[in-house]
């Protein structure tokens, strides 16, 4: 029996679980129902289970025949504050909440991988640490789990994660060599001027006009300061000021995000943004306060793991189309778990345009073709077994 045969044998279970999680979406750090089902299932399979890790996170240890190597497998559990528009019998039963990113599938795949690997634990050359993570969608769930010790006792030698990917059809797999997803930072610029009457601007210091200049100037950072051969994004997505049409406000607040792959590029963007905000604010008589918060690191795949996983994908799905160069400025907080550990984040094509299952992630009609699920289960299970067996020599300095 191959791992794919086994994954097909439990395909109905995987789909049923995925639909159940889809019906019952829970937002970040509220995943108590989901985490409860996860913990119960892992316990039934004989794993050593710890709950409440970094909030609602669950960790399950599956010890194989040897203690030598530890592979961390991570699955995120949270849904989004979106009202579902799909008319399917497994549609969300919770108004205003929806699994619109596919994390319902990730939890279901994770449980099925645990089933497959538990059944072959006597031949498993090491330990698999199953990590079910809360609050991936900007809530900092991965960091909370790291702070709670998920990377200790036992320390993982490798880390692997997956995401269903509706930009690509079923049968496509993304195994990016090197940097795959950008690091993300949130920034806030608070401009303080002097409020007053809209008809008497000369008696005020207008933070709205200053903020407009900063928004425009910020767009020169990527075009004029970052090398054209590098990648960076700076987007100001929130602009808050004013309470009425005839009052020049005292304050204006700008909020946005910086994305880049390299620390040196981050530094350029951060330094230029600070210089522009302070310089423009001062020139216009305002003061600027800037705060920044790093939300994720870049996701950079270890090349040795990518090669092992490419062989596994081809073994599980001979028709597979493998993309080695997908890169997105989108972010993933799994980056905190694979920062110091050689890791691999796999995208699993999940769209089917003929069935209308190709809405993008976070869309109210997002849904996947479940035909990708048994492949995802087989690839992760076989990949875990293979990595523990082969113990690929990390090329971590490829980061
Ligand atoms: Zn998402
Ligand atoms: Zn997601």
Tab-separated table of C-alpha atoms and ligand atoms in Angstrom:
chain	number	residue	atom	x	y	z
A	1	UNK	CA	0.000	0.000	0.000
A	2	UNK	CA	1.323	3.442	-0.889
A	3	UNK	CA	0.676	6.561	1.138
A	4	UNK	CA	-1.646	7.720	-1.661
A	5	UNK	CA	-3.627	4.447	-1.432
A	6	UNK	CA	-3.943	5.011	2.307
A	7	UNK	CA	-4.915	8.666	1.839
A	8	UNK	CA	-7.587	7.590	-0.634
A	9	UNK	CA	-8.843	4.974	1.804
A	10	UNK	CA	-9.541	7.729	4.358
A	11	UNK	CA	-10.543	10.379	1.795
A	12	UNK	CA	-14.163	10.410	3.016
A	13	UNK	CA	-12.913	11.075	6.566
A	14	UNK	CA	-10.695	13.956	5.388
A	15	UNK	CA	-13.543	15.542	3.415
A	16	UNK	CA	-16.052	15.044	6.214
A	17	UNK	CA	-13.692	16.675	8.731
A	18	UNK	CA	-12.937	19.557	6.385
A	19	UNK	CA	-16.656	20.218	5.833
A	20	UNK	CA	-17.352	20.037	9.549
A	21	UNK	CA	-14.625	22.621	10.296
A	22	UNK	CA	-15.945	24.700	7.411
A	23	UNK	CA	-19.432	24.726	8.951
A	24	UNK	CA	-18.026	25.803	12.301
A	25	UNK	CA	-15.438	28.537	11.659
A	26	UNK	CA	-13.644	30.114	14.607
A	27	UNK	CA	-11.551	33.279	14.574
A	28	UNK	CA	-7.980	33.549	15.859
A	29	UNK	CA	-7.483	32.427	19.491
A	30	UNK	CA	-11.149	31.370	19.637
A	31	UNK	CA	-10.538	27.961	18.032
A	32	UNK	CA	-11.754	25.988	21.061
A	33	UNK	CA	-14.104	23.631	19.207
A	34	UNK	CA	-11.544	22.977	16.464
A	35	UNK	CA	-8.710	22.504	18.963
A	36	UNK	CA	-10.899	20.180	21.044
A	37	UNK	CA	-11.551	17.902	18.060
A	38	UNK	CA	-7.858	17.996	17.153
A	39	UNK	CA	-6.727	17.078	20.687
A	40	UNK	CA	-9.275	14.273	20.974
A	41	UNK	CA	-8.319	12.792	17.608
A	42	UNK	CA	-4.575	12.937	18.307
A	43	UNK	CA	-5.108	11.332	21.718
A	44	UNK	CA	-7.135	8.503	20.154
A	45	UNK	CA	-4.213	7.914	17.805
A	46	UNK	CA	-1.856	7.540	20.760
A	47	UNK	CA	0.055	10.796	20.384
A	48	UNK	CA	1.385	12.719	23.394
A	49	UNK	CA	-0.909	15.730	23.335
A	50	UNK	CA	-0.458	19.168	24.887
A	51	UNK	CA	-3.292	21.680	24.654
A	52	UNK	CA	-3.466	25.405	25.312
A	53	UNK	CA	-0.060	26.038	23.708
A	54	UNK	CA	0.088	29.770	22.944
A	55	UNK	CA	-3.669	30.193	23.453
A	56	UNK	CA	-5.682	27.525	21.642
A	57	UNK	CA	-2.744	25.730	20.016
A	58	UNK	CA	-2.397	21.944	20.184
A	59	UNK	CA	0.822	19.944	19.916
A	60	UNK	CA	0.902	16.181	19.356
A	61	UNK	CA	4.084	14.126	19.499
A	62	UNK	CA	4.257	10.932	17.482
A	63	UNK	CA	7.369	9.027	18.477
A	64	UNK	CA	8.591	6.500	15.937
A	65	UNK	CA	11.124	3.710	16.357
A	66	UNK	CA	14.089	6.079	16.689
A	67	UNK	CA	14.570	9.253	18.651
A	68	UNK	CA	17.170	10.717	16.361
A	69	UNK	CA	15.370	13.358	14.311
A	70	UNK	CA	12.320	15.539	14.901
A	71	UNK	CA	10.141	16.977	12.148
A	72	UNK	CA	7.631	19.712	12.982
A	73	UNK	CA	4.465	19.666	10.849
A	74	UNK	CA	2.343	22.778	11.192
A	75	UNK	CA	-1.346	23.336	10.371
A	76	UNK	CA	-3.225	26.600	11.025
A	77	UNK	CA	-6.798	26.526	12.342
A	78	UNK	CA	-8.334	30.019	12.230
A	79	UNK	CA	-11.138	31.415	10.068
A	80	UNK	CA	-11.827	34.979	8.907
A	81	UNK	CA	-14.444	37.639	9.733
A	82	UNK	CA	-16.198	37.251	6.362
A	83	UNK	CA	-19.859	36.478	5.627
A	84	UNK	CA	-19.889	33.359	3.446
A	85	UNK	CA	-21.764	33.627	0.128
A	86	UNK	CA	-21.416	30.006	-0.971
A	87	UNK	CA	-24.633	28.025	-1.120
A	88	UNK	CA	-23.347	24.599	-0.177
A	89	UNK	CA	-24.620	22.287	2.516
A	90	UNK	CA	-21.360	22.688	4.425
A	91	UNK	CA	-21.512	26.510	4.351
A	92	UNK	CA	-20.596	28.393	7.514
A	93	UNK	CA	-23.282	28.226	10.184
A	94	UNK	CA	-21.802	31.210	12.010
A	95	UNK	CA	-22.853	34.582	10.609
A	96	UNK	CA	-19.921	36.834	9.730
A	97	UNK	CA	-17.296	34.104	10.064
A	98	UNK	CA	-15.923	31.901	7.334
A	99	UNK	CA	-13.050	29.610	6.453
A	100	UNK	CA	-12.163	31.731	3.412
A	101	UNK	CA	-8.451	30.942	3.388
A	102	UNK	CA	-8.612	27.146	3.496
A	103	UNK	CA	-7.393	26.548	7.044
A	104	UNK	CA	-10.347	24.157	7.506
A	105	UNK	CA	-8.634	21.941	4.906
A	106	UNK	CA	-5.298	22.295	6.666
A	107	UNK	CA	-6.696	20.988	9.967
A	108	UNK	CA	-8.436	18.088	8.182
A	109	UNK	CA	-5.252	17.232	6.246
A	110	UNK	CA	-3.228	17.405	9.468
A	111	UNK	CA	-5.513	14.929	11.239
A	112	UNK	CA	-5.404	12.539	8.286
A	113	UNK	CA	-1.600	12.779	8.103
A	114	UNK	CA	-1.521	11.935	11.824
A	115	UNK	CA	-3.721	8.885	11.132
A	116	UNK	CA	-1.447	7.638	8.348
A	117	UNK	CA	1.781	8.209	10.232
A	118	UNK	CA	0.412	6.730	13.481
A	119	UNK	CA	-0.328	3.524	11.572
A	120	UNK	CA	3.319	3.237	10.476
A	121	UNK	CA	4.947	4.619	13.632
A	122	UNK	CA	7.022	1.456	14.165
A	123	UNK	CA	8.874	2.110	10.939
A	124	UNK	CA	9.147	5.885	11.412
A	125	UNK	CA	12.763	6.934	11.808
A	126	UNK	CA	12.167	9.745	14.296
A	127	UNK	CA	9.518	11.922	15.891
A	128	UNK	CA	6.809	13.961	14.196
A	129	UNK	CA	5.680	17.004	16.138
A	130	UNK	CA	2.182	17.923	14.946
A	131	UNK	CA	1.514	21.605	15.560
A	132	UNK	CA	-2.041	22.941	15.202
A	133	UNK	CA	-1.721	26.701	15.353
A	134	UNK	CA	-4.247	29.416	16.223
A	135	UNK	CA	-4.526	32.892	14.727
A	136	UNK	CA	-2.447	32.811	11.542
A	137	UNK	CA	-4.466	35.640	9.983
A	138	UNK	CA	-2.517	38.503	11.531
A	139	UNK	CA	-3.104	37.427	15.127
A	140	UNK	CA	0.459	36.330	15.813
A	141	UNK	CA	-0.463	32.723	16.648
A	142	UNK	CA	2.856	31.228	15.513
A	143	UNK	CA	4.848	33.667	17.648
A	144	UNK	CA	2.652	32.868	20.657
A	145	UNK	CA	3.346	29.151	20.172
A	146	UNK	CA	7.086	29.823	19.826
A	147	UNK	CA	6.990	31.851	23.064
A	148	UNK	CA	5.128	28.959	24.685
A	149	UNK	CA	8.015	26.637	23.766
A	150	UNK	CA	6.826	24.843	20.629
A	151	UNK	CA	10.405	24.826	19.298
A	152	UNK	CA	11.741	23.129	22.443
A	153	UNK	CA	11.517	19.719	24.066
A	154	UNK	CA	12.050	18.175	21.624
A	155	UNK	CA	13.808	20.689	19.382
A	156	UNK	CA	12.750	20.146	15.760
A	157	UNK	CA	15.435	19.437	13.165
A	158	UNK	CA	13.090	20.276	10.292
A	159	UNK	CA	9.811	22.151	9.840
A	160	UNK	CA	7.170	21.732	7.170
A	161	UNK	CA	3.868	23.451	6.473
A	162	UNK	CA	1.314	23.625	3.674
A	163	UNK	CA	-1.307	25.909	2.168
A	164	UNK	CA	-4.052	25.061	-0.294
A	165	UNK	CA	-3.603	27.512	-3.159
A	166	UNK	CA	-6.556	28.642	-5.249
A	167	UNK	CA	-4.437	30.623	-7.712
A	168	UNK	CA	-3.477	27.241	-9.187
A	169	UNK	CA	-5.454	24.141	-10.223
A	170	UNK	CA	-5.521	20.754	-8.528
A	171	UNK	CA	-2.416	18.857	-9.639
A	172	UNK	CA	-0.100	21.841	-9.233
A	173	UNK	CA	2.310	21.990	-6.321
A	174	UNK	CA	4.442	24.940	-5.290
A	175	UNK	CA	7.888	24.071	-3.949
A	176	UNK	CA	9.716	27.355	-4.203
A	177	UNK	CA	13.487	27.234	-4.073
A	178	UNK	CA	14.672	29.852	-1.586
A	179	UNK	CA	12.472	32.823	-0.616
A	180	UNK	CA	8.758	32.093	-1.156
A	181	UNK	CA	6.808	34.601	0.926
A	182	UNK	CA	7.767	38.079	2.074
A	183	UNK	CA	8.244	39.281	5.603
A	184	UNK	CA	5.615	41.786	6.723
A	185	UNK	CA	5.655	44.795	8.969
A	186	UNK	CA	2.813	47.071	10.129
A	187	UNK	CA	3.506	50.765	10.607
A	188	UNK	CA	1.524	53.652	12.045
A	189	UNK	CA	2.318	57.324	11.468
A	190	UNK	CA	0.569	59.746	13.789
A	191	UNK	CA	0.695	63.375	12.623
A	192	UNK	CA	-0.151	66.121	15.046
A	193	UNK	CA	-0.911	69.652	13.884
A	194	UNK	CA	-3.201	72.344	15.212
A	195	UNK	CA	-6.936	72.091	14.629
A	196	UNK	CA	-9.305	74.859	13.756
A	197	UNK	CA	-12.028	76.134	11.417
A	198	UNK	CA	-12.100	74.849	7.838
A	199	UNK	CA	-12.655	78.419	6.677
A	200	UNK	CA	-9.569	79.717	8.511
A	201	UNK	CA	-6.741	77.326	7.522
A	202	UNK	CA	-4.116	80.032	8.107
A	203	UNK	CA	-4.819	79.778	11.847
A	204	UNK	CA	-4.218	76.004	11.849
A	205	UNK	CA	-1.493	73.479	11.092
A	206	UNK	CA	-3.291	71.011	8.849
A	207	UNK	CA	-2.227	67.362	9.410
A	208	UNK	CA	-4.479	66.223	6.527
A	209	UNK	CA	-2.425	68.102	3.928
A	210	UNK	CA	0.808	66.878	5.532
A	211	UNK	CA	-0.449	63.288	5.455
A	212	UNK	CA	-1.317	63.625	1.748
A	213	UNK	CA	2.281	64.679	1.036
A	214	UNK	CA	3.627	61.743	3.039
A	215	UNK	CA	1.366	59.247	1.232
A	216	UNK	CA	2.613	60.515	-2.132
A	217	UNK	CA	6.258	60.711	-1.108
A	218	UNK	CA	6.163	57.183	0.338
A	219	UNK	CA	5.536	55.886	-3.179
A	220	UNK	CA	9.008	57.063	-4.205
A	221	UNK	CA	10.709	54.700	-1.740
A	222	UNK	CA	10.249	51.545	-3.813
A	223	UNK	CA	10.664	53.356	-7.130
A	224	UNK	CA	13.685	55.548	-6.190
A	225	UNK	CA	15.464	53.968	-3.204
A	226	UNK	CA	15.090	50.180	-3.494
A	227	UNK	CA	17.203	48.540	-6.183
A	228	UNK	CA	15.114	47.660	-9.258
A	229	UNK	CA	16.443	44.091	-8.891
A	230	UNK	CA	14.973	43.691	-5.392
A	231	UNK	CA	11.352	43.326	-4.242
A	232	UNK	CA	9.541	45.545	-1.776
A	233	UNK	CA	6.040	46.869	-1.168
A	234	UNK	CA	4.899	49.850	0.826
A	235	UNK	CA	1.138	50.311	1.035
A	236	UNK	CA	-0.686	52.866	3.149
A	237	UNK	CA	-4.067	51.262	3.597
A	238	UNK	CA	-5.712	53.214	6.401
A	239	UNK	CA	-6.101	56.985	6.553
A	240	UNK	CA	-7.955	58.380	9.532
A	241	UNK	CA	-8.593	62.071	10.187
A	242	UNK	CA	-11.343	64.514	10.900
A	243	UNK	CA	-14.854	64.532	12.301
A	244	UNK	CA	-16.726	67.040	10.114
A	245	UNK	CA	-16.506	68.896	6.780
A	246	UNK	CA	-15.625	72.230	8.353
A	247	UNK	CA	-13.153	71.254	11.054
A	248	UNK	CA	-9.438	70.977	10.360
A	249	UNK	CA	-8.486	68.168	12.707
A	250	UNK	CA	-5.730	68.119	15.232
A	251	UNK	CA	-4.472	64.706	14.188
A	252	UNK	CA	-4.180	62.381	11.218
A	253	UNK	CA	-3.194	58.726	11.428
A	254	UNK	CA	-1.792	56.653	8.567
A	255	UNK	CA	-1.440	52.892	8.797
A	256	UNK	CA	0.091	50.513	6.322
A	257	UNK	CA	2.350	47.608	5.586
A	258	UNK	CA	5.897	47.051	4.384
A	259	UNK	CA	6.777	43.782	2.633
A	260	UNK	CA	10.234	42.580	1.604
A	261	UNK	CA	12.346	39.415	1.471
A	262	UNK	CA	15.657	40.727	2.805
A	263	UNK	CA	16.602	42.527	6.059
A	264	UNK	CA	18.684	45.070	4.120
A	265	UNK	CA	15.700	45.958	1.922
A	266	UNK	CA	13.487	46.303	4.998
A	267	UNK	CA	16.076	48.667	6.458
A	268	UNK	CA	16.062	50.897	3.364
A	269	UNK	CA	12.264	51.144	3.322
A	270	UNK	CA	11.996	51.739	7.084
A	271	UNK	CA	14.709	54.402	7.142
A	272	UNK	CA	13.356	56.265	4.125
A	273	UNK	CA	9.788	56.181	5.471
A	274	UNK	CA	10.949	57.624	8.800
A	275	UNK	CA	13.004	60.323	7.070
A	276	UNK	CA	10.145	61.313	4.744
A	277	UNK	CA	7.500	61.321	7.467
A	278	UNK	CA	9.587	63.365	9.912
A	279	UNK	CA	10.969	65.700	7.224
A	280	UNK	CA	7.614	66.432	5.589
A	281	UNK	CA	5.831	66.765	8.921
A	282	UNK	CA	8.446	69.218	10.158
A	283	UNK	CA	8.443	71.210	6.930
A	284	UNK	CA	4.666	71.582	7.266
A	285	UNK	CA	4.729	72.457	10.943
A	286	UNK	CA	3.445	69.132	12.266
A	287	UNK	CA	5.086	66.470	14.378
A	288	UNK	CA	5.183	62.825	13.356
A	289	UNK	CA	5.341	59.777	15.606
A	290	UNK	CA	6.087	56.490	13.899
A	291	UNK	CA	5.706	52.997	15.301
A	292	UNK	CA	6.455	49.732	13.582
A	293	UNK	CA	5.776	46.095	14.348
A	294	UNK	CA	7.215	43.061	12.561
A	295	UNK	CA	4.353	40.628	11.931
A	296	UNK	CA	6.171	37.916	10.000
A	297	UNK	CA	9.613	36.996	8.742
A	298	UNK	CA	10.157	35.900	5.150
A	299	UNK	CA	9.370	32.249	4.388
A	300	UNK	CA	12.542	30.817	2.858
A	301	UNK	CA	12.553	27.182	1.814
A	302	UNK	CA	15.577	25.039	2.448
A	303	UNK	CA	16.808	23.763	-0.913
A	304	UNK	CA	17.688	20.258	0.350
A	305	UNK	CA	14.136	19.798	1.690
A	306	UNK	CA	12.651	21.157	-1.545
A	307	UNK	CA	14.475	18.474	-3.553
A	308	UNK	CA	13.323	15.672	-1.213
A	309	UNK	CA	9.735	16.946	-1.360
A	310	UNK	CA	9.803	17.303	-5.160
A	311	UNK	CA	10.632	13.575	-5.414
A	312	UNK	CA	7.828	12.791	-2.945
A	313	UNK	CA	5.315	14.875	-4.937
A	314	UNK	CA	6.254	13.091	-8.163
A	315	UNK	CA	5.954	9.703	-6.433
A	316	UNK	CA	2.488	10.515	-5.042
A	317	UNK	CA	1.150	12.247	-8.148
A	318	UNK	CA	2.924	11.243	-11.373
A	319	UNK	CA	0.902	13.900	-13.231
A	320	UNK	CA	2.099	16.624	-10.863
A	321	UNK	CA	3.100	20.005	-12.169
A	322	UNK	CA	5.672	21.443	-9.787
A	323	UNK	CA	6.306	25.175	-9.624
A	324	UNK	CA	9.716	26.027	-8.210
A	325	UNK	CA	9.530	29.798	-8.498
A	326	UNK	CA	6.228	30.949	-6.997
A	327	UNK	CA	6.886	34.026	-4.908
A	328	UNK	CA	4.354	36.201	-3.193
A	329	UNK	CA	4.558	39.382	-1.147
A	330	UNK	CA	1.851	37.752	0.964
A	331	UNK	CA	3.010	36.741	4.428
A	332	UNK	CA	2.857	33.620	6.621
A	333	UNK	CA	3.658	33.529	10.303
A	334	UNK	CA	4.897	29.942	9.944
A	335	UNK	CA	8.106	31.858	9.171
A	336	UNK	CA	8.685	32.159	12.937
A	337	UNK	CA	8.741	28.353	13.245
A	338	UNK	CA	11.156	27.829	10.345
A	339	UNK	CA	13.390	30.799	11.079
A	340	UNK	CA	16.209	28.847	12.698
A	341	UNK	CA	15.245	25.441	11.355
A	342	UNK	CA	15.509	24.195	7.760
A	343	UNK	CA	11.958	24.269	6.528
A	344	UNK	CA	9.692	23.841	3.555
A	345	UNK	CA	6.306	25.428	2.911
A	346	UNK	CA	4.315	23.675	0.206
A	347	UNK	CA	1.507	25.188	-1.823
A	348	UNK	CA	-1.094	22.678	-2.996
A	349	UNK	CA	-3.098	23.774	-6.039
A	350	UNK	CA	-6.789	23.592	-5.071
A	351	UNK	CA	-8.754	25.433	-7.777
A	352	UNK	CA	-11.068	23.994	-10.389
A	353	UNK	CA	-12.313	26.679	-12.795
A	354	UNK	CA	-14.796	24.311	-14.523
A	355	UNK	CA	-16.566	23.740	-11.217
A	356	UNK	CA	-16.423	27.449	-10.338
A	357	UNK	CA	-14.058	26.683	-7.475
A	358	UNK	CA	-11.475	29.309	-8.264
A	359	UNK	CA	-12.348	32.343	-6.172
A	360	UNK	CA	-9.316	33.843	-4.485
A	361	UNK	CA	-8.390	33.455	-0.842
A	362	UNK	CA	-10.409	35.711	1.513
A	363	UNK	CA	-13.266	36.042	-1.029
A	364	UNK	CA	-16.799	35.368	0.336
A	365	UNK	CA	-17.164	32.655	-2.337
A	366	UNK	CA	-13.785	31.030	-1.714
A	367	UNK	CA	-14.018	27.248	-1.927
A	368	UNK	CA	-11.641	24.518	-3.024
A	369	UNK	CA	-11.837	21.377	-5.119
A	370	UNK	CA	-11.534	18.700	-2.443
A	371	UNK	CA	-9.865	16.417	-5.005
A	372	UNK	CA	-6.561	17.974	-3.852
A	373	UNK	CA	-6.975	16.733	-0.272
A	374	UNK	CA	-5.858	13.077	-0.561
A	375	UNK	CA	-2.772	14.222	-2.477
A	376	UNK	CA	-1.950	16.759	0.239
A	377	UNK	CA	-2.357	14.049	2.901
A	378	UNK	CA	-0.205	11.537	1.018
A	379	UNK	CA	2.519	14.061	0.188
A	380	UNK	CA	2.869	15.337	3.749
A	381	UNK	CA	2.776	11.837	5.272
A	382	UNK	CA	5.251	10.373	2.806
A	383	UNK	CA	7.338	13.556	2.953
A	384	UNK	CA	7.560	13.315	6.742
A	385	UNK	CA	8.610	9.643	6.587
A	386	UNK	CA	11.125	10.399	3.842
A	387	UNK	CA	12.701	13.411	5.570
A	388	UNK	CA	13.144	11.454	8.815
A	389	UNK	CA	14.674	8.574	6.844
A	390	UNK	CA	16.957	10.566	4.574
A	391	UNK	CA	17.822	13.326	7.064
A	392	UNK	CA	18.698	15.720	4.229
A	393	UNK	CA	21.725	17.822	5.018
A	394	UNK	CA	20.411	21.272	5.570
A	395	UNK	CA	21.539	24.003	3.261
A	396	UNK	CA	20.303	26.520	5.808
A	397	UNK	CA	22.941	28.992	4.691
A	398	UNK	CA	21.060	29.148	1.388
A	399	UNK	CA	18.866	31.523	3.345
B	1	LIG	ZN1	-5.435	34.031	4.665
B	2	LIG	ZN1	-4.118	31.172	4.940
